[in-house]
């Protein structure tokens, strides 16, 4: 046998992470909410793109513009059960997926996947604990003229102790150590307001 012509792949934790995504229904749920019945279907399904981003985040995070480098020497067809080539992997494709996800309602989709995780592993929910943290933002973030941003990047109480910088806030709800709810908040939202809103859901 000529071993010089064999393809070699380095999968690390990728197969395991992709398997968990499939078991929790991440791929099928994303496809259900994001794929339109009209028009041409995407070359790579939105569910598969979500799975690829999760694998990258959990294994060895690379920014979107060099995601193709991360997936070099990986057997993509086996991991994602889809015929994917490296030249299809680019930041524009992932950006379009994120736009679709935002339009479909990421909080709703995430909560459904979390519910599937509890059902799959037989976990019970006794109570949900909510908490927030702040993330300092640098530079200018402008929306298109006439459009209102999804969140307001502004000054507020900084948990990073950077009152001089604009920020956003990130909030999660956990049950038994599992995240069941997640939301990005405007930088000036306080915990009292956020918790009150959750109690009135």
mmCIF file with all atom_site columns, C-alpha atoms in Angstrom:
data_model
loop_
_atom_site.group_PDB
_atom_site.id
_atom_site.type_symbol
_atom_site.label_atom_id
_atom_site.label_alt_id
_atom_site.label_comp_id
_atom_site.label_asym_id
_atom_site.label_entity_id
_atom_site.label_seq_id
_atom_site.pdbx_PDB_ins_code
_atom_site.Cartn_x
_atom_site.Cartn_y
_atom_site.Cartn_z
_atom_site.occupancy
_atom_site.B_iso_or_equiv
_atom_site.pdbx_formal_charge
_atom_site.auth_seq_id
_atom_site.auth_comp_id
_atom_site.auth_asym_id
_atom_site.auth_atom_id
_atom_site.pdbx_PDB_model_num
ATOM 1   C CA . UNK A 1 1   ? 0.000   0.000  0.000  1.00 0.00 ? 1   UNK A CA 1
ATOM 2   C CA . UNK A 1 2   ? 1.239   3.472  -0.865 1.00 0.00 ? 2   UNK A CA 1
ATOM 3   C CA . UNK A 1 3   ? 0.710   5.443  2.346  1.00 0.00 ? 3   UNK A CA 1
ATOM 4   C CA . UNK A 1 4   ? 1.695   8.721  0.661  1.00 0.00 ? 4   UNK A CA 1
ATOM 5   C CA . UNK A 1 5   ? -1.660  8.913  -1.116 1.00 0.00 ? 5   UNK A CA 1
ATOM 6   C CA . UNK A 1 6   ? -3.781  8.452  2.012  1.00 0.00 ? 6   UNK A CA 1
ATOM 7   C CA . UNK A 1 7   ? -5.796  11.421 3.255  1.00 0.00 ? 7   UNK A CA 1
ATOM 8   C CA . UNK A 1 8   ? -5.170  12.317 6.875  1.00 0.00 ? 8   UNK A CA 1
ATOM 9   C CA . UNK A 1 9   ? -7.697  14.057 9.132  1.00 0.00 ? 9   UNK A CA 1
ATOM 10  C CA . UNK A 1 10  ? -7.432  15.632 12.578 1.00 0.00 ? 10  UNK A CA 1
ATOM 11  C CA . UNK A 1 11  ? -10.825 15.635 14.269 1.00 0.00 ? 11  UNK A CA 1
ATOM 12  C CA . UNK A 1 12  ? -10.009 16.444 17.903 1.00 0.00 ? 12  UNK A CA 1
ATOM 13  C CA . UNK A 1 13  ? -13.349 16.811 19.745 1.00 0.00 ? 13  UNK A CA 1
ATOM 14  C CA . UNK A 1 14  ? -15.334 17.595 16.600 1.00 0.00 ? 14  UNK A CA 1
ATOM 15  C CA . UNK A 1 15  ? -17.153 14.274 16.190 1.00 0.00 ? 15  UNK A CA 1
ATOM 16  C CA . UNK A 1 16  ? -18.293 14.296 19.808 1.00 0.00 ? 16  UNK A CA 1
ATOM 17  C CA . UNK A 1 17  ? -19.563 17.907 19.673 1.00 0.00 ? 17  UNK A CA 1
ATOM 18  C CA . UNK A 1 18  ? -21.350 17.342 16.361 1.00 0.00 ? 18  UNK A CA 1
ATOM 19  C CA . UNK A 1 19  ? -22.923 14.185 17.787 1.00 0.00 ? 19  UNK A CA 1
ATOM 20  C CA . UNK A 1 20  ? -24.283 16.087 20.795 1.00 0.00 ? 20  UNK A CA 1
ATOM 21  C CA . UNK A 1 21  ? -25.695 18.760 18.469 1.00 0.00 ? 21  UNK A CA 1
ATOM 22  C CA . UNK A 1 22  ? -27.542 16.092 16.519 1.00 0.00 ? 22  UNK A CA 1
ATOM 23  C CA . UNK A 1 23  ? -28.832 14.371 19.645 1.00 0.00 ? 23  UNK A CA 1
ATOM 24  C CA . UNK A 1 24  ? -30.225 17.674 20.951 1.00 0.00 ? 24  UNK A CA 1
ATOM 25  C CA . UNK A 1 25  ? -31.848 18.441 17.609 1.00 0.00 ? 25  UNK A CA 1
ATOM 26  C CA . UNK A 1 26  ? -29.810 21.593 16.964 1.00 0.00 ? 26  UNK A CA 1
ATOM 27  C CA . UNK A 1 27  ? -29.520 20.951 13.236 1.00 0.00 ? 27  UNK A CA 1
ATOM 28  C CA . UNK A 1 28  ? -33.142 19.956 12.657 1.00 0.00 ? 28  UNK A CA 1
ATOM 29  C CA . UNK A 1 29  ? -34.507 22.793 14.819 1.00 0.00 ? 29  UNK A CA 1
ATOM 30  C CA . UNK A 1 30  ? -32.435 25.422 13.002 1.00 0.00 ? 30  UNK A CA 1
ATOM 31  C CA . UNK A 1 31  ? -33.520 24.045 9.634  1.00 0.00 ? 31  UNK A CA 1
ATOM 32  C CA . UNK A 1 32  ? -37.160 24.085 10.727 1.00 0.00 ? 32  UNK A CA 1
ATOM 33  C CA . UNK A 1 33  ? -37.158 27.758 11.735 1.00 0.00 ? 33  UNK A CA 1
ATOM 34  C CA . UNK A 1 34  ? -34.697 29.220 9.233  1.00 0.00 ? 34  UNK A CA 1
ATOM 35  C CA . UNK A 1 35  ? -35.276 27.386 5.947  1.00 0.00 ? 35  UNK A CA 1
ATOM 36  C CA . UNK A 1 36  ? -37.897 28.930 3.677  1.00 0.00 ? 36  UNK A CA 1
ATOM 37  C CA . UNK A 1 37  ? -40.204 26.737 1.612  1.00 0.00 ? 37  UNK A CA 1
ATOM 38  C CA . UNK A 1 38  ? -39.864 29.253 -1.223 1.00 0.00 ? 38  UNK A CA 1
ATOM 39  C CA . UNK A 1 39  ? -36.877 29.745 -3.476 1.00 0.00 ? 39  UNK A CA 1
ATOM 40  C CA . UNK A 1 40  ? -33.635 27.857 -3.789 1.00 0.00 ? 40  UNK A CA 1
ATOM 41  C CA . UNK A 1 41  ? -32.371 25.977 -0.758 1.00 0.00 ? 41  UNK A CA 1
ATOM 42  C CA . UNK A 1 42  ? -28.905 26.947 0.542  1.00 0.00 ? 42  UNK A CA 1
ATOM 43  C CA . UNK A 1 43  ? -25.891 24.884 -0.542 1.00 0.00 ? 43  UNK A CA 1
ATOM 44  C CA . UNK A 1 44  ? -25.147 24.237 3.134  1.00 0.00 ? 44  UNK A CA 1
ATOM 45  C CA . UNK A 1 45  ? -28.214 24.001 5.358  1.00 0.00 ? 45  UNK A CA 1
ATOM 46  C CA . UNK A 1 46  ? -28.638 26.557 8.134  1.00 0.00 ? 46  UNK A CA 1
ATOM 47  C CA . UNK A 1 47  ? -28.686 23.740 10.660 1.00 0.00 ? 47  UNK A CA 1
ATOM 48  C CA . UNK A 1 48  ? -25.316 22.503 9.435  1.00 0.00 ? 48  UNK A CA 1
ATOM 49  C CA . UNK A 1 49  ? -23.880 26.042 9.565  1.00 0.00 ? 49  UNK A CA 1
ATOM 50  C CA . UNK A 1 50  ? -25.066 26.314 13.176 1.00 0.00 ? 50  UNK A CA 1
ATOM 51  C CA . UNK A 1 51  ? -23.446 22.975 13.952 1.00 0.00 ? 51  UNK A CA 1
ATOM 52  C CA . UNK A 1 52  ? -20.176 24.090 12.337 1.00 0.00 ? 52  UNK A CA 1
ATOM 53  C CA . UNK A 1 53  ? -20.113 27.288 14.406 1.00 0.00 ? 53  UNK A CA 1
ATOM 54  C CA . UNK A 1 54  ? -20.801 25.395 17.638 1.00 0.00 ? 54  UNK A CA 1
ATOM 55  C CA . UNK A 1 55  ? -18.072 22.846 16.874 1.00 0.00 ? 55  UNK A CA 1
ATOM 56  C CA . UNK A 1 56  ? -15.606 25.660 16.196 1.00 0.00 ? 56  UNK A CA 1
ATOM 57  C CA . UNK A 1 57  ? -16.553 27.541 19.386 1.00 0.00 ? 57  UNK A CA 1
ATOM 58  C CA . UNK A 1 58  ? -16.279 24.446 21.588 1.00 0.00 ? 58  UNK A CA 1
ATOM 59  C CA . UNK A 1 59  ? -13.066 23.102 20.088 1.00 0.00 ? 59  UNK A CA 1
ATOM 60  C CA . UNK A 1 60  ? -10.608 25.821 19.060 1.00 0.00 ? 60  UNK A CA 1
ATOM 61  C CA . UNK A 1 61  ? -12.333 29.113 18.370 1.00 0.00 ? 61  UNK A CA 1
ATOM 62  C CA . UNK A 1 62  ? -11.447 30.817 15.098 1.00 0.00 ? 62  UNK A CA 1
ATOM 63  C CA . UNK A 1 63  ? -13.125 34.034 13.877 1.00 0.00 ? 63  UNK A CA 1
ATOM 64  C CA . UNK A 1 64  ? -15.551 33.746 10.977 1.00 0.00 ? 64  UNK A CA 1
ATOM 65  C CA . UNK A 1 65  ? -13.177 35.114 8.359  1.00 0.00 ? 65  UNK A CA 1
ATOM 66  C CA . UNK A 1 66  ? -10.728 32.224 8.840  1.00 0.00 ? 66  UNK A CA 1
ATOM 67  C CA . UNK A 1 67  ? -13.189 29.424 9.597  1.00 0.00 ? 67  UNK A CA 1
ATOM 68  C CA . UNK A 1 68  ? -12.035 27.636 6.454  1.00 0.00 ? 68  UNK A CA 1
ATOM 69  C CA . UNK A 1 69  ? -8.555  27.350 8.006  1.00 0.00 ? 69  UNK A CA 1
ATOM 70  C CA . UNK A 1 70  ? -10.020 25.684 11.081 1.00 0.00 ? 70  UNK A CA 1
ATOM 71  C CA . UNK A 1 71  ? -11.766 23.062 8.952  1.00 0.00 ? 71  UNK A CA 1
ATOM 72  C CA . UNK A 1 72  ? -8.675  22.188 6.896  1.00 0.00 ? 72  UNK A CA 1
ATOM 73  C CA . UNK A 1 73  ? -7.706  18.515 7.150  1.00 0.00 ? 73  UNK A CA 1
ATOM 74  C CA . UNK A 1 74  ? -11.133 17.659 8.583  1.00 0.00 ? 74  UNK A CA 1
ATOM 75  C CA . UNK A 1 75  ? -13.434 15.025 7.092  1.00 0.00 ? 75  UNK A CA 1
ATOM 76  C CA . UNK A 1 76  ? -16.417 17.370 6.763  1.00 0.00 ? 76  UNK A CA 1
ATOM 77  C CA . UNK A 1 77  ? -18.640 14.842 4.996  1.00 0.00 ? 77  UNK A CA 1
ATOM 78  C CA . UNK A 1 78  ? -18.331 12.390 7.899  1.00 0.00 ? 78  UNK A CA 1
ATOM 79  C CA . UNK A 1 79  ? -18.605 14.933 10.728 1.00 0.00 ? 79  UNK A CA 1
ATOM 80  C CA . UNK A 1 80  ? -21.551 16.923 9.368  1.00 0.00 ? 80  UNK A CA 1
ATOM 81  C CA . UNK A 1 81  ? -23.131 14.282 7.123  1.00 0.00 ? 81  UNK A CA 1
ATOM 82  C CA . UNK A 1 82  ? -23.052 16.787 4.272  1.00 0.00 ? 82  UNK A CA 1
ATOM 83  C CA . UNK A 1 83  ? -20.959 17.313 1.151  1.00 0.00 ? 83  UNK A CA 1
ATOM 84  C CA . UNK A 1 84  ? -19.034 20.499 2.046  1.00 0.00 ? 84  UNK A CA 1
ATOM 85  C CA . UNK A 1 85  ? -15.920 21.899 0.382  1.00 0.00 ? 85  UNK A CA 1
ATOM 86  C CA . UNK A 1 86  ? -13.503 24.369 1.969  1.00 0.00 ? 86  UNK A CA 1
ATOM 87  C CA . UNK A 1 87  ? -14.184 27.045 -0.645 1.00 0.00 ? 87  UNK A CA 1
ATOM 88  C CA . UNK A 1 88  ? -17.825 27.121 0.511  1.00 0.00 ? 88  UNK A CA 1
ATOM 89  C CA . UNK A 1 89  ? -16.792 28.110 4.032  1.00 0.00 ? 89  UNK A CA 1
ATOM 90  C CA . UNK A 1 90  ? -16.596 31.906 4.319  1.00 0.00 ? 90  UNK A CA 1
ATOM 91  C CA . UNK A 1 91  ? -17.714 34.698 6.619  1.00 0.00 ? 91  UNK A CA 1
ATOM 92  C CA . UNK A 1 92  ? -20.429 35.888 4.214  1.00 0.00 ? 92  UNK A CA 1
ATOM 93  C CA . UNK A 1 93  ? -22.187 32.531 4.457  1.00 0.00 ? 93  UNK A CA 1
ATOM 94  C CA . UNK A 1 94  ? -22.042 32.493 8.253  1.00 0.00 ? 94  UNK A CA 1
ATOM 95  C CA . UNK A 1 95  ? -23.085 36.157 8.371  1.00 0.00 ? 95  UNK A CA 1
ATOM 96  C CA . UNK A 1 96  ? -26.186 35.355 6.302  1.00 0.00 ? 96  UNK A CA 1
ATOM 97  C CA . UNK A 1 97  ? -26.973 32.515 8.716  1.00 0.00 ? 97  UNK A CA 1
ATOM 98  C CA . UNK A 1 98  ? -26.708 34.861 11.718 1.00 0.00 ? 98  UNK A CA 1
ATOM 99  C CA . UNK A 1 99  ? -29.023 37.368 10.011 1.00 0.00 ? 99  UNK A CA 1
ATOM 100 C CA . UNK A 1 100 ? -31.557 34.587 9.436  1.00 0.00 ? 100 UNK A CA 1
ATOM 101 C CA . UNK A 1 101 ? -31.234 33.443 13.038 1.00 0.00 ? 101 UNK A CA 1
ATOM 102 C CA . UNK A 1 102 ? -31.830 36.966 14.347 1.00 0.00 ? 102 UNK A CA 1
ATOM 103 C CA . UNK A 1 103 ? -34.909 37.387 12.167 1.00 0.00 ? 103 UNK A CA 1
ATOM 104 C CA . UNK A 1 104 ? -36.333 34.028 13.301 1.00 0.00 ? 104 UNK A CA 1
ATOM 105 C CA . UNK A 1 105 ? -35.916 34.793 17.023 1.00 0.00 ? 105 UNK A CA 1
ATOM 106 C CA . UNK A 1 106 ? -32.782 33.255 18.576 1.00 0.00 ? 106 UNK A CA 1
ATOM 107 C CA . UNK A 1 107 ? -34.155 33.310 22.129 1.00 0.00 ? 107 UNK A CA 1
ATOM 108 C CA . UNK A 1 108 ? -37.169 31.206 21.137 1.00 0.00 ? 108 UNK A CA 1
ATOM 109 C CA . UNK A 1 109 ? -35.023 28.743 19.183 1.00 0.00 ? 109 UNK A CA 1
ATOM 110 C CA . UNK A 1 110 ? -32.434 28.443 21.954 1.00 0.00 ? 110 UNK A CA 1
ATOM 111 C CA . UNK A 1 111 ? -35.125 27.798 24.574 1.00 0.00 ? 111 UNK A CA 1
ATOM 112 C CA . UNK A 1 112 ? -36.625 25.033 22.438 1.00 0.00 ? 112 UNK A CA 1
ATOM 113 C CA . UNK A 1 113 ? -33.249 23.343 22.043 1.00 0.00 ? 113 UNK A CA 1
ATOM 114 C CA . UNK A 1 114 ? -32.707 23.625 25.813 1.00 0.00 ? 114 UNK A CA 1
ATOM 115 C CA . UNK A 1 115 ? -36.103 22.002 26.421 1.00 0.00 ? 115 UNK A CA 1
ATOM 116 C CA . UNK A 1 116 ? -35.081 19.178 24.087 1.00 0.00 ? 116 UNK A CA 1
ATOM 117 C CA . UNK A 1 117 ? -31.889 18.728 26.126 1.00 0.00 ? 117 UNK A CA 1
ATOM 118 C CA . UNK A 1 118 ? -33.876 18.334 29.351 1.00 0.00 ? 118 UNK A CA 1
ATOM 119 C CA . UNK A 1 119 ? -36.231 15.838 27.711 1.00 0.00 ? 119 UNK A CA 1
ATOM 120 C CA . UNK A 1 120 ? -33.388 13.876 26.087 1.00 0.00 ? 120 UNK A CA 1
ATOM 121 C CA . UNK A 1 121 ? -31.376 13.473 29.294 1.00 0.00 ? 121 UNK A CA 1
ATOM 122 C CA . UNK A 1 122 ? -34.318 13.176 31.707 1.00 0.00 ? 122 UNK A CA 1
ATOM 123 C CA . UNK A 1 123 ? -33.536 16.371 33.635 1.00 0.00 ? 123 UNK A CA 1
ATOM 124 C CA . UNK A 1 124 ? -36.132 18.204 35.710 1.00 0.00 ? 124 UNK A CA 1
ATOM 125 C CA . UNK A 1 125 ? -36.540 21.936 36.267 1.00 0.00 ? 125 UNK A CA 1
ATOM 126 C CA . UNK A 1 126 ? -37.231 23.042 39.847 1.00 0.00 ? 126 UNK A CA 1
ATOM 127 C CA . UNK A 1 127 ? -36.249 26.675 39.496 1.00 0.00 ? 127 UNK A CA 1
ATOM 128 C CA . UNK A 1 128 ? -34.506 28.988 37.053 1.00 0.00 ? 128 UNK A CA 1
ATOM 129 C CA . UNK A 1 129 ? -31.777 31.396 38.164 1.00 0.00 ? 129 UNK A CA 1
ATOM 130 C CA . UNK A 1 130 ? -31.167 34.523 36.107 1.00 0.00 ? 130 UNK A CA 1
ATOM 131 C CA . UNK A 1 131 ? -28.014 36.626 36.035 1.00 0.00 ? 131 UNK A CA 1
ATOM 132 C CA . UNK A 1 132 ? -26.361 39.245 33.839 1.00 0.00 ? 132 UNK A CA 1
ATOM 133 C CA . UNK A 1 133 ? -22.860 40.353 32.988 1.00 0.00 ? 133 UNK A CA 1
ATOM 134 C CA . UNK A 1 134 ? -21.550 43.354 31.074 1.00 0.00 ? 134 UNK A CA 1
ATOM 135 C CA . UNK A 1 135 ? -19.333 43.387 27.990 1.00 0.00 ? 135 UNK A CA 1
ATOM 136 C CA . UNK A 1 136 ? -17.292 46.475 27.156 1.00 0.00 ? 136 UNK A CA 1
ATOM 137 C CA . UNK A 1 137 ? -17.614 47.556 23.520 1.00 0.00 ? 137 UNK A CA 1
ATOM 138 C CA . UNK A 1 138 ? -14.972 49.493 21.590 1.00 0.00 ? 138 UNK A CA 1
ATOM 139 C CA . UNK A 1 139 ? -15.287 51.694 18.518 1.00 0.00 ? 139 UNK A CA 1
ATOM 140 C CA . UNK A 1 140 ? -18.388 52.976 16.761 1.00 0.00 ? 140 UNK A CA 1
ATOM 141 C CA . UNK A 1 141 ? -21.467 50.847 16.105 1.00 0.00 ? 141 UNK A CA 1
ATOM 142 C CA . UNK A 1 142 ? -23.895 52.551 13.772 1.00 0.00 ? 142 UNK A CA 1
ATOM 143 C CA . UNK A 1 143 ? -27.144 51.202 12.380 1.00 0.00 ? 143 UNK A CA 1
ATOM 144 C CA . UNK A 1 144 ? -28.452 51.993 8.930  1.00 0.00 ? 144 UNK A CA 1
ATOM 145 C CA . UNK A 1 145 ? -30.248 55.303 8.684  1.00 0.00 ? 145 UNK A CA 1
ATOM 146 C CA . UNK A 1 146 ? -33.792 55.047 9.975  1.00 0.00 ? 146 UNK A CA 1
ATOM 147 C CA . UNK A 1 147 ? -33.238 51.672 11.631 1.00 0.00 ? 147 UNK A CA 1
ATOM 148 C CA . UNK A 1 148 ? -33.193 51.000 15.354 1.00 0.00 ? 148 UNK A CA 1
ATOM 149 C CA . UNK A 1 149 ? -30.534 48.621 16.627 1.00 0.00 ? 149 UNK A CA 1
ATOM 150 C CA . UNK A 1 150 ? -31.528 45.370 18.321 1.00 0.00 ? 150 UNK A CA 1
ATOM 151 C CA . UNK A 1 151 ? -29.773 46.614 21.470 1.00 0.00 ? 151 UNK A CA 1
ATOM 152 C CA . UNK A 1 152 ? -28.506 49.994 22.584 1.00 0.00 ? 152 UNK A CA 1
ATOM 153 C CA . UNK A 1 153 ? -24.719 50.078 23.012 1.00 0.00 ? 153 UNK A CA 1
ATOM 154 C CA . UNK A 1 154 ? -24.455 52.718 25.702 1.00 0.00 ? 154 UNK A CA 1
ATOM 155 C CA . UNK A 1 155 ? -23.202 53.606 29.170 1.00 0.00 ? 155 UNK A CA 1
ATOM 156 C CA . UNK A 1 156 ? -24.543 51.789 32.209 1.00 0.00 ? 156 UNK A CA 1
ATOM 157 C CA . UNK A 1 157 ? -23.526 50.071 35.427 1.00 0.00 ? 157 UNK A CA 1
ATOM 158 C CA . UNK A 1 158 ? -20.386 48.172 34.423 1.00 0.00 ? 158 UNK A CA 1
ATOM 159 C CA . UNK A 1 159 ? -19.629 44.864 36.078 1.00 0.00 ? 159 UNK A CA 1
ATOM 160 C CA . UNK A 1 160 ? -16.201 45.156 34.450 1.00 0.00 ? 160 UNK A CA 1
ATOM 161 C CA . UNK A 1 161 ? -15.722 48.402 36.423 1.00 0.00 ? 161 UNK A CA 1
ATOM 162 C CA . UNK A 1 162 ? -15.326 50.369 33.179 1.00 0.00 ? 162 UNK A CA 1
ATOM 163 C CA . UNK A 1 163 ? -17.853 53.142 33.669 1.00 0.00 ? 163 UNK A CA 1
ATOM 164 C CA . UNK A 1 164 ? -15.992 55.163 31.014 1.00 0.00 ? 164 UNK A CA 1
ATOM 165 C CA . UNK A 1 165 ? -16.862 52.708 28.231 1.00 0.00 ? 165 UNK A CA 1
ATOM 166 C CA . UNK A 1 166 ? -20.060 51.859 26.404 1.00 0.00 ? 166 UNK A CA 1
ATOM 167 C CA . UNK A 1 167 ? -21.307 48.332 26.841 1.00 0.00 ? 167 UNK A CA 1
ATOM 168 C CA . UNK A 1 168 ? -23.920 45.693 26.210 1.00 0.00 ? 168 UNK A CA 1
ATOM 169 C CA . UNK A 1 169 ? -25.204 43.201 28.736 1.00 0.00 ? 169 UNK A CA 1
ATOM 170 C CA . UNK A 1 170 ? -25.612 39.467 28.373 1.00 0.00 ? 170 UNK A CA 1
ATOM 171 C CA . UNK A 1 171 ? -28.186 37.604 30.431 1.00 0.00 ? 171 UNK A CA 1
ATOM 172 C CA . UNK A 1 172 ? -28.727 33.906 31.008 1.00 0.00 ? 172 UNK A CA 1
ATOM 173 C CA . UNK A 1 173 ? -31.153 31.750 32.930 1.00 0.00 ? 173 UNK A CA 1
ATOM 174 C CA . UNK A 1 174 ? -29.939 28.406 34.261 1.00 0.00 ? 174 UNK A CA 1
ATOM 175 C CA . UNK A 1 175 ? -31.670 25.361 35.718 1.00 0.00 ? 175 UNK A CA 1
ATOM 176 C CA . UNK A 1 176 ? -29.604 22.555 37.245 1.00 0.00 ? 176 UNK A CA 1
ATOM 177 C CA . UNK A 1 177 ? -26.532 24.170 35.709 1.00 0.00 ? 177 UNK A CA 1
ATOM 178 C CA . UNK A 1 178 ? -28.013 24.055 32.197 1.00 0.00 ? 178 UNK A CA 1
ATOM 179 C CA . UNK A 1 179 ? -28.649 27.289 30.311 1.00 0.00 ? 179 UNK A CA 1
ATOM 180 C CA . UNK A 1 180 ? -32.342 27.485 29.436 1.00 0.00 ? 180 UNK A CA 1
ATOM 181 C CA . UNK A 1 181 ? -32.588 31.128 28.381 1.00 0.00 ? 181 UNK A CA 1
ATOM 182 C CA . UNK A 1 182 ? -30.179 33.668 26.935 1.00 0.00 ? 182 UNK A CA 1
ATOM 183 C CA . UNK A 1 183 ? -30.563 37.242 25.786 1.00 0.00 ? 183 UNK A CA 1
ATOM 184 C CA . UNK A 1 184 ? -28.426 40.226 24.784 1.00 0.00 ? 184 UNK A CA 1
ATOM 185 C CA . UNK A 1 185 ? -29.532 43.429 26.522 1.00 0.00 ? 185 UNK A CA 1
ATOM 186 C CA . UNK A 1 186 ? -28.932 47.130 26.047 1.00 0.00 ? 186 UNK A CA 1
ATOM 187 C CA . UNK A 1 187 ? -26.017 48.457 28.073 1.00 0.00 ? 187 UNK A CA 1
ATOM 188 C CA . UNK A 1 188 ? -28.188 50.532 30.406 1.00 0.00 ? 188 UNK A CA 1
ATOM 189 C CA . UNK A 1 189 ? -30.594 47.760 31.484 1.00 0.00 ? 189 UNK A CA 1
ATOM 190 C CA . UNK A 1 190 ? -30.279 47.059 35.207 1.00 0.00 ? 190 UNK A CA 1
ATOM 191 C CA . UNK A 1 191 ? -30.762 43.684 36.882 1.00 0.00 ? 191 UNK A CA 1
ATOM 192 C CA . UNK A 1 192 ? -33.920 44.844 38.671 1.00 0.00 ? 192 UNK A CA 1
ATOM 193 C CA . UNK A 1 193 ? -35.652 45.629 35.358 1.00 0.00 ? 193 UNK A CA 1
ATOM 194 C CA . UNK A 1 194 ? -34.452 42.409 33.716 1.00 0.00 ? 194 UNK A CA 1
ATOM 195 C CA . UNK A 1 195 ? -35.567 40.208 36.617 1.00 0.00 ? 195 UNK A CA 1
ATOM 196 C CA . UNK A 1 196 ? -38.946 41.957 36.816 1.00 0.00 ? 196 UNK A CA 1
ATOM 197 C CA . UNK A 1 197 ? -39.524 41.343 33.104 1.00 0.00 ? 197 UNK A CA 1
ATOM 198 C CA . UNK A 1 198 ? -38.705 37.642 33.535 1.00 0.00 ? 198 UNK A CA 1
ATOM 199 C CA . UNK A 1 199 ? -41.160 37.280 36.420 1.00 0.00 ? 199 UNK A CA 1
ATOM 200 C CA . UNK A 1 200 ? -43.871 38.670 34.179 1.00 0.00 ? 200 UNK A CA 1
ATOM 201 C CA . UNK A 1 201 ? -43.241 36.390 31.183 1.00 0.00 ? 201 UNK A CA 1
#
